[in-house]
Tab-separated table of C-alpha atoms in Angstrom:
chain	number	residue	atom	x	y	z
A	1	MET	CA	29.497	-21.584	-21.065
A	2	LYS	CA	29.334	-18.756	-23.563
A	3	LYS	CA	32.534	-17.871	-25.273
A	4	CYS	CA	34.409	-14.811	-23.984
A	5	ILE	CA	35.822	-12.666	-26.782
A	6	ASN	CA	39.021	-10.698	-26.123
A	7	SER	CA	39.151	-8.269	-29.039
A	8	THR	CA	36.979	-5.136	-29.026
A	9	LEU	CA	35.324	-5.867	-32.365
A	10	ALA	CA	34.619	-9.476	-31.540
A	11	GLY	CA	33.207	-8.445	-28.173
A	12	LEU	CA	30.641	-6.342	-30.006
A	13	LEU	CA	29.789	-9.180	-32.370
A	14	VAL	CA	28.728	-11.774	-29.794
A	15	CYS	CA	25.975	-13.761	-31.486
A	16	GLY	CA	22.486	-12.695	-30.538
A	17	MET	CA	23.658	-9.617	-28.613
A	18	VAL	CA	22.188	-7.175	-31.070
A	19	ALA	CA	19.354	-8.108	-33.420
A	20	GLY	CA	20.397	-7.930	-37.044
A	21	LEU	CA	24.048	-8.991	-36.668
A	22	VAL	CA	25.211	-11.850	-38.876
A	23	CYS	CA	26.540	-14.825	-36.902
A	24	PRO	CA	28.250	-18.069	-37.928
A	25	MET	CA	25.674	-20.769	-38.516
A	26	SER	CA	25.354	-24.448	-39.003
A	27	GLY	CA	22.588	-26.702	-40.244
A	28	ASP	CA	20.224	-26.077	-43.142
A	29	VAL	CA	19.986	-22.264	-42.860
A	30	SER	CA	22.625	-20.233	-44.691
A	31	GLU	CA	24.394	-17.184	-43.241
A	32	ALA	CA	22.824	-14.947	-45.846
A	33	ALA	CA	19.328	-16.172	-45.011
A	34	ALA	CA	19.155	-15.344	-41.304
A	35	LYS	CA	19.216	-11.611	-40.602
A	36	SER	CA	17.569	-10.898	-37.255
A	37	ILE	CA	15.040	-12.005	-34.668
A	38	LYS	CA	13.079	-9.834	-32.243
A	39	VAL	CA	10.528	-10.524	-29.502
A	40	LYS	CA	8.712	-8.390	-26.972
A	41	LYS	CA	11.230	-7.533	-24.241
A	42	LYS	CA	8.901	-7.749	-21.225
A	43	VAL	CA	5.658	-9.616	-20.492
A	44	SER	CA	3.626	-9.744	-17.274
A	45	ILE	CA	1.120	-12.523	-16.575
A	46	SER	CA	-0.480	-14.029	-13.493
A	47	VAL	CA	-0.212	-17.618	-12.288
A	48	GLY	CA	-2.230	-19.855	-14.626
A	49	GLU	CA	-2.546	-17.160	-17.300
A	50	SER	CA	-1.146	-17.688	-20.801
A	51	TYR	CA	0.374	-15.381	-23.399
A	52	VAL	CA	1.530	-16.137	-26.938
A	53	LEU	CA	4.942	-14.604	-27.599
A	54	LYS	CA	5.491	-13.792	-31.256
A	55	ALA	CA	8.868	-13.532	-32.946
A	56	LYS	CA	9.663	-11.165	-35.803
A	57	VAL	CA	12.237	-12.798	-38.051
A	58	LYS	CA	14.016	-11.521	-41.131
A	59	PRO	CA	13.474	-13.002	-43.618
A	60	ALA	CA	9.908	-13.891	-42.607
A	61	LYS	CA	10.126	-17.360	-44.158
A	62	LEU	CA	12.312	-18.425	-41.216
A	63	LYS	CA	9.468	-17.889	-38.735
A	64	LYS	CA	8.648	-21.608	-38.835
A	65	LYS	CA	12.182	-22.367	-37.637
A	66	VAL	CA	11.864	-20.372	-34.394
A	67	LYS	CA	11.835	-22.429	-31.197
A	68	PHE	CA	10.996	-21.053	-27.741
A	69	THR	CA	12.498	-22.301	-24.466
A	70	SER	CA	12.200	-21.206	-20.830
A	71	LYS	CA	15.244	-20.647	-18.600
A	72	LYS	CA	13.122	-21.173	-15.482
A	73	LYS	CA	10.302	-23.639	-16.109
A	74	ALA	CA	9.286	-23.597	-12.454
A	75	VAL	CA	8.141	-19.974	-12.931
A	76	ALA	CA	6.965	-19.884	-16.554
A	77	LYS	CA	6.736	-22.693	-19.078
A	78	VAL	CA	6.569	-22.186	-22.826
A	79	THR	CA	5.671	-24.366	-25.786
A	80	ALA	CA	7.964	-24.656	-28.778
A	81	LYS	CA	5.600	-22.280	-30.600
A	82	GLY	CA	5.719	-19.548	-27.957
A	83	LYS	CA	2.692	-20.066	-25.694
A	84	ILE	CA	3.826	-18.958	-22.214
A	85	THR	CA	1.976	-20.074	-19.073
A	86	GLY	CA	2.609	-18.693	-15.583
A	87	VAL	CA	3.445	-21.449	-13.078
A	88	LYS	CA	4.379	-19.544	-9.909
A	89	ALA	CA	5.269	-15.993	-8.894
A	90	GLY	CA	8.719	-14.857	-10.015
A	91	THR	CA	10.672	-13.942	-13.144
A	92	ALA	CA	11.868	-16.116	-16.001
A	93	LYS	CA	13.723	-15.600	-19.249
A	94	ILE	CA	12.114	-16.918	-22.443
A	95	VAL	CA	14.545	-17.458	-25.324
A	96	ALA	CA	13.476	-17.467	-28.975
A	97	LYS	CA	16.077	-19.080	-31.250
A	98	VAL	CA	16.228	-19.676	-34.991
A	99	LYS	CA	17.001	-23.356	-35.479
A	100	GLY	CA	20.327	-24.052	-37.143
A	101	THR	CA	21.699	-20.601	-36.255
A	102	LYS	CA	23.001	-18.747	-33.243
A	103	LEU	CA	20.454	-15.957	-33.599
A	104	LYS	CA	18.276	-15.546	-30.543
A	105	ALA	CA	16.240	-12.972	-28.612
A	106	THR	CA	15.054	-12.946	-25.017
A	107	CYS	CA	11.914	-11.836	-23.205
A	108	LYS	CA	11.689	-11.244	-19.450
A	109	VAL	CA	8.460	-12.726	-18.081
A	110	THR	CA	7.144	-11.581	-14.711
A	111	VAL	CA	4.605	-13.915	-13.131
A	112	THR	CA	2.410	-12.549	-10.366
A	113	LYS	CA	0.120	-14.358	-7.957
A	114	ASP	CA	-3.455	-15.176	-8.912
A	115	ASN	CA	-5.844	-12.274	-8.841
A	116	VAL	CA	-7.883	-12.970	-5.724
A	117	THR	CA	-11.308	-11.431	-5.314
A	118	PRO	CA	-11.389	-9.784	-1.889
A	119	ILE	CA	-13.673	-11.494	0.576
A	120	ALA	CA	-16.386	-9.140	1.660
A	121	THR	CA	-16.299	-8.470	5.380
A	122	ALA	CA	-19.469	-8.757	7.389
A	123	PRO	CA	-21.191	-5.409	7.935
A	124	VAL	CA	-21.164	-3.877	11.385
A	125	ALA	CA	-24.290	-4.917	13.241
A	126	THR	CA	-26.918	-2.185	13.391
A	127	GLN	CA	-30.417	-1.962	14.785
A	128	ALA	CA	-33.361	-2.528	12.483
A	129	PRO	CA	-35.153	0.538	11.067
A	130	MET	CA	-37.720	2.109	13.387
A	131	VAL	CA	-41.435	1.819	12.629
A	132	ASP	CA	-41.538	5.427	11.455
A	133	GLY	CA	-38.874	4.643	8.817
A	134	THR	CA	-35.947	6.259	10.574
A	135	SER	CA	-32.817	4.272	11.455
A	136	ALA	CA	-31.452	3.760	14.928
A	137	PRO	CA	-27.868	4.913	15.599
A	138	THR	CA	-25.078	2.485	14.698
A	139	GLU	CA	-23.726	0.678	17.740
A	140	ASP	CA	-20.164	1.488	18.832
A	141	PRO	CA	-18.485	-1.905	19.546
A	142	PHE	CA	-16.168	-0.225	22.095
A	143	ALA	CA	-18.819	1.915	23.810
A	144	ASN	CA	-19.095	-0.174	26.977
A	145	LEU	CA	-15.403	-1.109	27.251
A	146	THR	CA	-12.596	0.482	29.224
A	147	MET	CA	-10.063	1.597	26.626
A	148	PRO	CA	-6.285	1.635	27.247
A	149	THR	CA	-5.053	5.134	28.037
A	150	LYS	CA	-1.371	4.168	27.984
A	151	VAL	CA	0.776	1.338	26.648
A	152	ASP	CA	4.415	1.039	27.604
A	153	ILE	CA	7.372	-1.066	26.480
A	154	GLU	CA	10.058	-1.188	29.139
A	155	GLU	CA	13.105	-1.134	26.828
A	156	ASP	CA	13.928	1.234	23.981
A	157	LEU	CA	16.457	-0.992	22.199
A	158	ILE	CA	17.512	-4.627	22.094
A	159	THR	CA	20.144	-6.370	19.956
A	160	LEU	CA	19.534	-10.021	19.120
A	161	GLU	CA	21.606	-12.717	17.439
A	162	ILE	CA	19.912	-14.411	14.502
A	163	GLY	CA	17.905	-17.392	15.720
A	164	SER	CA	17.474	-16.080	19.261
A	165	THR	CA	14.232	-15.037	20.973
A	166	TYR	CA	13.266	-12.363	23.487
A	167	GLU	CA	10.222	-11.626	25.640
A	168	ILE	CA	9.230	-7.947	25.538
A	169	LYS	CA	8.350	-6.486	28.931
A	170	SER	CA	5.280	-4.280	28.569
A	171	SER	CA	2.271	-2.892	30.404
A	172	VAL	CA	-1.170	-1.537	29.538
A	173	LEU	CA	-3.078	0.966	31.676
A	174	PRO	CA	-5.614	0.703	33.128
A	175	GLU	CA	-4.904	-2.958	33.842
A	176	ASP	CA	-8.524	-3.974	33.269
A	177	ALA	CA	-8.673	-2.246	29.886
A	178	LYS	CA	-10.423	-4.245	27.173
A	179	PRO	CA	-9.693	-4.772	24.390
A	180	GLN	CA	-6.001	-4.762	25.231
A	181	ALA	CA	-3.166	-3.924	22.837
A	182	LYS	CA	-1.488	-5.926	20.076
A	183	PHE	CA	2.130	-6.354	18.953
A	184	THR	CA	3.215	-5.844	15.345
A	185	SER	CA	6.603	-5.819	13.612
A	186	GLN	CA	7.577	-3.186	11.073
A	187	ARG	CA	9.644	-5.807	9.188
A	188	ASP	CA	8.438	-9.233	10.207
A	189	TRP	CA	11.070	-10.878	7.996
A	190	VAL	CA	13.799	-9.289	10.174
A	191	ALA	CA	12.122	-10.102	13.495
A	192	SER	CA	8.665	-11.517	14.128
A	193	VAL	CA	6.570	-11.037	17.257
A	194	ASP	CA	3.653	-13.050	18.608
A	195	GLU	CA	0.590	-11.859	20.533
A	196	ASN	CA	2.439	-12.212	23.844
A	197	GLY	CA	5.436	-10.110	22.818
A	198	LYS	CA	7.837	-12.959	22.075
A	199	VAL	CA	10.329	-11.754	19.441
A	200	GLU	CA	12.245	-14.093	17.123
A	201	ALA	CA	15.315	-12.783	15.255
A	202	LEU	CA	15.185	-14.020	11.649
A	203	TYR	CA	17.372	-11.957	9.279
A	204	PRO	CA	20.084	-9.270	9.534
A	205	GLY	CA	18.749	-5.740	9.881
A	206	MET	CA	16.666	-3.562	12.152
A	207	THR	CA	12.962	-3.215	12.793
A	208	PHE	CA	10.572	-1.596	15.237
A	209	ILE	CA	8.159	-3.686	17.297
A	210	TYR	CA	4.987	-1.730	18.116
A	211	LEU	CA	2.509	-2.204	20.936
A	212	THR	CA	-0.738	-0.458	19.978
A	213	SER	CA	-4.173	-0.183	21.532
A	214	ILE	CA	-6.689	-2.155	19.501
A	215	GLY	CA	-9.340	0.515	19.942
A	216	ASP	CA	-7.160	3.629	19.562
A	217	GLU	CA	-4.092	3.561	17.295
A	218	THR	CA	-2.794	6.818	18.776
A	219	VAL	CA	-2.064	4.963	22.027
A	220	THR	CA	1.176	3.186	21.122
A	221	ASP	CA	4.817	2.551	22.042
A	222	ARG	CA	7.709	0.890	20.235
A	223	ILE	CA	11.072	-0.801	20.719
A	224	GLU	CA	13.965	-0.887	18.236
A	225	VAL	CA	15.228	-4.388	17.478
A	226	ARG	CA	18.641	-4.861	15.855
A	227	VAL	CA	19.289	-8.330	14.460
A	228	VAL	CA	22.946	-9.248	13.963
A	229	ASP	CA	25.219	-12.191	13.229
A	230	THR	CA	28.441	-11.756	15.210
A	231	ARG	CA	29.665	-15.327	14.830
A	232	ILE	CA	33.320	-15.673	13.826
A	233	PRO	CA	33.897	-18.724	11.594
A	234	ASP	CA	36.768	-21.040	12.440
A	235	ASP	CA	40.010	-20.998	10.493
A	236	THR	CA	38.859	-23.669	8.031
A	237	PHE	CA	36.060	-21.644	6.421
A	238	ASP	CA	38.249	-20.661	3.437
A	239	ASP	CA	40.314	-23.856	3.161
A	240	TYR	CA	40.528	-25.729	-0.124
A	241	ARG	CA	38.426	-28.910	0.170
A	242	ALA	CA	39.324	-31.562	-2.379
A	243	ASN	CA	36.156	-33.616	-1.891
A	244	ILE	CA	33.639	-30.964	-3.036
A	245	PRO	CA	32.742	-29.511	-6.473
A	246	HIS	CA	34.768	-26.436	-7.425
A	247	GLY	CA	33.962	-23.392	-9.493
A	248	GLN	CA	36.070	-22.036	-12.333
A	249	MET	CA	38.042	-18.784	-12.416
A	250	ILE	CA	38.356	-17.114	-15.825
A	251	THR	CA	39.442	-13.731	-17.187
A	252	ILE	CA	37.033	-11.748	-19.362
A	253	THR	CA	37.586	-8.734	-21.608
A	254	TYR	CA	34.704	-6.281	-21.903
A	255	PRO	CA	34.172	-2.905	-23.663
A	256	THR	CA	34.389	0.214	-21.483
A	257	ASP	CA	33.550	3.898	-21.924
A	258	TYR	CA	35.399	5.078	-18.833
A	259	ARG	CA	39.070	4.144	-19.154
A	260	ASP	CA	41.975	5.229	-21.313
A	261	THR	CA	41.619	1.969	-23.244
A	262	PRO	CA	38.519	0.734	-25.118
A	263	THR	CA	38.460	-2.555	-23.210
A	264	ALA	CA	39.112	-3.733	-19.668
A	265	GLU	CA	39.644	-7.056	-17.935
A	266	ALA	CA	37.998	-8.666	-14.926
A	267	ARG	CA	38.238	-11.994	-13.157
A	268	VAL	CA	35.030	-14.031	-13.012
A	269	TYR	CA	34.059	-16.957	-10.793
A	270	LEU	CA	31.668	-19.434	-12.413
A	271	PRO	CA	29.981	-21.798	-9.932
A	272	PRO	CA	30.425	-25.576	-10.033
A	273	GLY	CA	28.419	-27.099	-12.864
A	274	TYR	CA	27.720	-23.747	-14.553
A	275	SER	CA	25.118	-24.227	-17.299
A	276	GLU	CA	23.304	-21.897	-19.673
A	277	ASP	CA	20.142	-23.846	-18.872
A	278	GLU	CA	20.126	-22.322	-15.389
A	279	GLU	CA	19.965	-18.685	-14.241
A	280	TYR	CA	22.372	-17.419	-11.587
A	281	ASN	CA	22.675	-14.699	-8.978
A	282	ILE	CA	25.515	-12.233	-9.535
A	283	LEU	CA	27.982	-10.546	-7.172
A	284	PHE	CA	30.288	-7.635	-8.003
A	285	CYS	CA	33.222	-7.567	-5.581
A	286	SER	CA	35.657	-4.605	-5.290
A	287	HIS	CA	39.251	-4.782	-4.050
A	288	GLY	CA	41.058	-2.313	-1.801
A	289	GLY	CA	43.502	0.483	-2.594
A	290	GLY	CA	46.604	-0.749	-4.409
A	291	GLY	CA	44.879	-4.011	-5.339
A	292	ASN	CA	43.639	-5.364	-8.641
A	293	MET	CA	41.267	-7.953	-10.080
A	294	TRP	CA	43.387	-10.761	-8.590
A	295	ALA	CA	43.277	-9.477	-4.990
A	296	TRP	CA	40.109	-11.260	-3.845
A	297	THR	CA	41.202	-14.695	-5.094
A	298	SER	CA	45.008	-14.707	-5.312
A	299	GLY	CA	45.977	-12.190	-2.643
A	300	GLY	CA	45.234	-12.425	1.053
A	301	CYS	CA	41.683	-13.666	0.453
A	302	ALA	CA	40.397	-16.849	-1.154
A	303	ALA	CA	36.951	-15.754	-2.341
A	304	ASP	CA	36.650	-18.640	-4.805
A	305	LYS	CA	37.247	-21.202	-2.055
A	306	ILE	CA	34.794	-19.389	0.235
A	307	LEU	CA	32.087	-19.531	-2.445
A	308	ASP	CA	32.831	-23.207	-3.165
A	309	ASN	CA	32.551	-24.108	0.528
A	310	LEU	CA	29.367	-22.119	1.114
A	311	GLN	CA	27.640	-23.797	-1.801
A	312	ALA	CA	28.861	-27.273	-0.797
A	313	ASP	CA	27.526	-26.740	2.733
A	314	GLY	CA	24.133	-25.595	1.466
A	315	LEU	CA	24.584	-22.093	2.898
A	316	MET	CA	24.392	-20.264	-0.441
A	317	ASP	CA	22.784	-20.724	-3.839
A	318	PRO	CA	25.127	-20.819	-6.873
A	319	VAL	CA	26.480	-17.390	-7.792
A	320	ILE	CA	28.582	-15.781	-10.509
A	321	ALA	CA	31.121	-13.405	-8.948
A	322	VAL	CA	32.879	-10.610	-10.842
A	323	PHE	CA	36.162	-9.060	-9.657
A	324	PRO	CA	37.050	-5.968	-11.741
A	325	ASN	CA	40.071	-3.680	-11.684
A	326	CYS	CA	38.455	-0.948	-9.606
A	327	ALA	CA	40.837	2.025	-9.884
A	328	ILE	CA	39.874	4.133	-12.914
A	329	PRO	CA	41.560	7.574	-13.167
A	330	TYR	CA	38.986	10.351	-13.511
A	331	ASP	CA	39.728	13.169	-15.971
A	332	ARG	CA	37.714	16.251	-15.015
A	333	ASN	CA	38.133	17.629	-18.537
A	334	ARG	CA	36.695	14.561	-20.255
A	335	ASN	CA	33.039	14.041	-21.089
A	336	TYR	CA	31.950	10.616	-19.871
A	337	PRO	CA	28.603	9.085	-20.910
A	338	ASN	CA	25.699	8.524	-18.512
A	339	ILE	CA	27.106	10.456	-15.548
A	340	PRO	CA	24.542	12.759	-13.880
A	341	SER	CA	25.465	16.419	-13.625
A	342	SER	CA	24.800	16.255	-9.881
A	343	ALA	CA	27.483	13.604	-9.313
A	344	ILE	CA	30.057	14.515	-6.656
A	345	VAL	CA	33.739	13.583	-6.887
A	346	SER	CA	35.794	13.973	-3.714
A	347	ASP	CA	39.310	15.403	-4.040
A	348	TRP	CA	40.923	12.119	-3.032
A	349	GLY	CA	38.438	9.886	-4.850
A	350	ASN	CA	39.607	10.582	-8.397
A	351	GLU	CA	40.429	6.923	-9.081
A	352	TYR	CA	37.365	5.440	-7.396
A	353	PHE	CA	34.437	7.438	-8.733
A	354	LEU	CA	33.978	5.924	-12.208
A	355	LEU	CA	33.577	2.269	-11.245
A	356	GLU	CA	29.879	2.752	-10.446
A	357	PHE	CA	29.131	3.929	-13.972
A	358	GLU	CA	31.307	1.330	-15.668
A	359	ILE	CA	29.542	-1.477	-13.805
A	360	LEU	CA	26.093	-0.093	-14.652
A	361	ASN	CA	26.735	0.771	-18.289
A	362	ASN	CA	29.442	-1.638	-19.451
A	363	LEU	CA	30.332	-4.542	-17.168
A	364	PHE	CA	26.871	-5.601	-15.941
A	365	PRO	CA	25.352	-5.455	-19.462
A	366	TYR	CA	28.300	-7.484	-20.775
A	367	MET	CA	27.738	-10.160	-18.130
A	368	LYS	CA	24.021	-10.333	-18.969
A	369	ASP	CA	24.771	-10.690	-22.673
A	370	ASN	CA	27.391	-13.397	-22.253
A	371	TYR	CA	26.332	-15.389	-19.185
A	372	SER	CA	23.087	-16.738	-17.789
A	373	ILE	CA	22.239	-14.065	-15.208
A	374	ALA	CA	18.884	-14.040	-13.416
A	375	GLU	CA	16.948	-10.818	-13.972
A	376	GLY	CA	16.008	-8.395	-11.204
A	377	PRO	CA	17.627	-6.637	-8.226
A	378	GLU	CA	16.762	-9.578	-5.980
A	379	HIS	CA	19.483	-11.498	-7.834
A	380	ALA	CA	22.203	-8.801	-7.718
A	381	ALA	CA	24.642	-7.939	-4.923
A	382	VAL	CA	27.681	-5.706	-4.521
A	383	ALA	CA	30.427	-5.876	-1.896
A	384	GLY	CA	33.880	-4.442	-1.349
A	385	LEU	CA	36.723	-4.035	1.113
A	386	SER	CA	38.448	-0.831	2.234
A	387	MET	CA	38.543	1.410	-0.864
A	388	GLY	CA	36.272	-1.087	-2.588
A	389	GLY	CA	33.872	-0.891	0.344
A	390	GLY	CA	33.396	2.794	-0.360
A	391	GLN	CA	32.799	1.913	-4.000
A	392	ALA	CA	30.234	-0.703	-2.948
A	393	LEU	CA	28.331	2.068	-1.162
A	394	ASP	CA	28.425	4.176	-4.323
A	395	VAL	CA	27.294	1.329	-6.564
A	396	GLY	CA	24.673	-0.135	-4.228
A	397	LEU	CA	23.149	2.791	-2.345
A	398	HIS	CA	23.001	4.961	-5.466
A	399	ASN	CA	21.252	2.192	-7.410
A	400	PRO	CA	18.844	0.336	-5.103
A	401	ASP	CA	16.694	-0.482	-8.119
A	402	VAL	CA	19.577	-2.599	-9.452
A	403	PHE	CA	21.164	-4.085	-6.307
A	404	LYS	CA	19.076	-5.456	-3.428
A	405	TYR	CA	22.068	-6.554	-1.310
A	406	VAL	CA	24.952	-4.233	-0.379
A	407	ALA	CA	27.983	-4.983	1.816
A	408	CYS	CA	30.751	-2.626	2.920
A	409	PHE	CA	33.804	-4.142	4.634
A	410	SER	CA	36.114	-1.831	6.623
A	411	ALA	CA	35.127	1.347	4.830
A	412	SER	CA	32.978	4.436	5.048
A	413	PRO	CA	31.557	6.895	2.518
A	414	PHE	CA	34.293	8.609	0.530
A	415	LEU	CA	33.072	11.975	1.764
A	416	GLY	CA	33.320	11.013	5.450
A	417	ASP	CA	31.059	13.163	7.609
A	418	ASN	CA	29.714	14.849	4.475
A	419	GLN	CA	28.290	11.620	3.026
A	420	TYR	CA	25.378	12.024	0.654
A	421	PHE	CA	23.581	8.671	0.880
A	422	VAL	CA	21.368	9.214	3.920
A	423	ARG	CA	20.582	12.794	4.900
A	424	SER	CA	16.906	12.536	5.736
A	425	TYR	CA	14.116	10.151	6.666
A	426	GLU	CA	13.023	10.342	3.026
A	427	ASP	CA	16.445	9.095	1.865
A	428	ALA	CA	16.270	6.188	4.304
A	429	GLU	CA	12.679	5.374	3.368
A	430	LYS	CA	13.597	5.129	-0.315
A	431	LEU	CA	16.478	2.750	0.404
A	432	ASN	CA	14.397	0.729	2.865
A	433	SER	CA	11.736	0.188	0.219
A	434	GLN	CA	14.219	-1.361	-2.217
A	435	ILE	CA	17.272	-2.793	-0.429
A	436	LYS	CA	16.715	-5.920	1.651
A	437	LEU	CA	20.206	-6.287	3.153
A	438	PHE	CA	22.707	-3.506	3.820
A	439	THR	CA	25.592	-4.383	6.091
A	440	LEU	CA	28.737	-2.624	7.235
A	441	MET	CA	31.350	-4.788	8.968
A	442	VAL	CA	34.696	-3.691	10.405
A	443	GLY	CA	37.398	-5.007	12.722
A	444	SER	CA	37.241	-3.684	16.285
A	445	GLU	CA	40.912	-2.646	16.070
A	446	ASP	CA	40.435	-0.827	12.765
A	447	GLY	CA	40.781	2.960	12.931
A	448	LEU	CA	37.480	3.252	11.062
A	449	ALA	CA	35.788	1.849	14.147
A	450	ASN	CA	37.678	3.342	17.093
A	451	ALA	CA	39.064	6.581	18.467
A	452	ALA	CA	42.568	5.677	17.307
A	453	GLY	CA	41.440	6.563	13.788
A	454	ASN	CA	38.677	8.702	12.301
A	455	SER	CA	35.822	6.353	13.335
A	456	ASN	CA	34.102	7.212	10.043
A	457	ALA	CA	32.405	3.819	9.826
A	458	LYS	CA	30.737	4.329	13.197
A	459	LYS	CA	29.871	7.929	12.358
A	460	PHE	CA	28.087	6.774	9.220
A	461	ILE	CA	26.225	4.062	11.126
A	462	GLU	CA	25.029	6.637	13.671
A	463	VAL	CA	23.512	8.607	10.797
A	464	CYS	CA	21.860	5.434	9.492
A	465	ARG	CA	20.371	4.825	12.935
A	466	LYS	CA	19.221	8.421	13.252
A	467	TYR	CA	17.183	8.169	10.065
A	468	GLU	CA	16.110	4.553	10.685
A	469	LEU	CA	17.875	2.977	7.707
A	470	ASN	CA	17.545	-0.797	7.789
A	471	HIS	CA	21.069	-2.194	8.236
A	472	MET	CA	23.350	-4.549	10.150
A	473	PHE	CA	26.562	-3.223	11.717
A	474	VAL	CA	29.066	-5.742	13.084
A	475	GLU	CA	32.501	-5.305	14.653
A	476	ASN	CA	34.818	-8.292	14.363
A	477	PRO	CA	36.525	-8.484	17.774
A	478	GLY	CA	40.320	-8.437	17.652
A	479	PHE	CA	40.612	-7.838	13.908
A	480	ASN	CA	42.286	-4.861	12.261
A	481	HIS	CA	42.213	-3.470	8.707
A	482	GLU	CA	43.181	-6.850	7.254
A	483	ASP	CA	42.321	-9.720	4.930
A	484	ALA	CA	41.436	-12.027	7.822
A	485	SER	CA	38.530	-9.726	8.679
A	486	TRP	CA	37.336	-9.158	5.108
A	487	CYS	CA	37.310	-12.858	4.176
A	488	ARG	CA	35.077	-13.569	7.163
A	489	ASP	CA	32.852	-10.651	6.189
A	490	LEU	CA	32.331	-12.106	2.711
A	491	TYR	CA	31.632	-15.548	4.182
A	492	LYS	CA	28.959	-14.047	6.419
A	493	PHE	CA	27.377	-11.718	3.843
A	494	MET	CA	26.930	-14.431	1.229
A	495	GLN	CA	24.898	-16.566	3.644
A	496	TYR	CA	22.133	-13.926	3.622
A	497	ALA	CA	22.303	-12.402	0.130
A	498	TYR	CA	19.619	-13.454	-2.364
A	499	LYS	CA	17.326	-14.683	0.440
């Protein structure tokens, strides 16, 4: 585990964080000798392809002491001298380190599948040229067939539990039409469909199943399929289990540009057996109003026990979870870095607006510099409850290129009916192209879900459905705005994140 530094200056002097900094050393290389090491930041290769990564070291005489290692050998392997070879599709981190020092530099390697030469399709059969040199007309393969004039799916909408199946009821007219029509799924990883219209629910979200004439794509119909997981775990899901490996809770101090103090604290969960030789998924988890960084693990929820149990049961890969202090007072007269001029701050959201920018510009970079975090949005998730659920929407839906998994528990957009995440099909299409899992979960007795309150959660979901945003909405029956609901939400969400 990398050392966490509490003072501001020391936090900026973490070894290897910035090329050129002098770090304590051991071995046969003196402090004065080793100045810096740099490598190319990003490399893309295909499976089986090789690339020689070169390190620039100051002074140059230390070049012979550089050793290269791979953080994910299953994706990309590397020789001690820097020859990288793609093993399988994915991303890996290659580390170049000066022997006998703590100086190092990293390169993100993206490995793509083998370049496959497209197989040429057989040409459409045509008649041989006529004797006079002219060609006969090309034959229309559908010329002598009765084409479908109408296809129809009986239902408009079905909701399926994950793992269940459903037979679509459909018809094609005229009945003797040939060729008939075929079924396809918009997102076959959410729900697949076979040639007979049998649907299998695979992953939380929504998709459209289409029935389309083989000969005329304009003759089509569709059904919306919502895939949900409404299971309620029993009361032991967050119990402490003595006979399983347990993670470690620590407190970190990181630099910040958005508070009244130059540093801030957060609680961090490190998974059982944490090692710098492995790369881990990361979760940022926000507390509710009036809470703090302790709320998720020492308040009404036991997030650390939930994560331990999920990993022990094989329901989740190891994850590093970060629990920050999420209320940051916003000063409208202060100039904050890296905040777009178009950013909107609601009148009552003064303390909740800045977390998005602190995570992006301070906290996430700090975690990457000090812990072994896997690169890419497919390894990053954000979740939150109540106030923190609104912040999770800000962080996740504003930055789909950073977070591929977003969960909102018992919350709605801070601007209520005037939300600014999904206002058009184009907005939804952009999010759909980048986010794999977006879920909003709320207790059935919570005012955010029923007429006793403002129903803002349901109002937002109706907008998501209108513009066809891929999502899962679940009401927990009998639960209110309470920890018992949110703990179960986290337990459920983490079973699908990073998959």
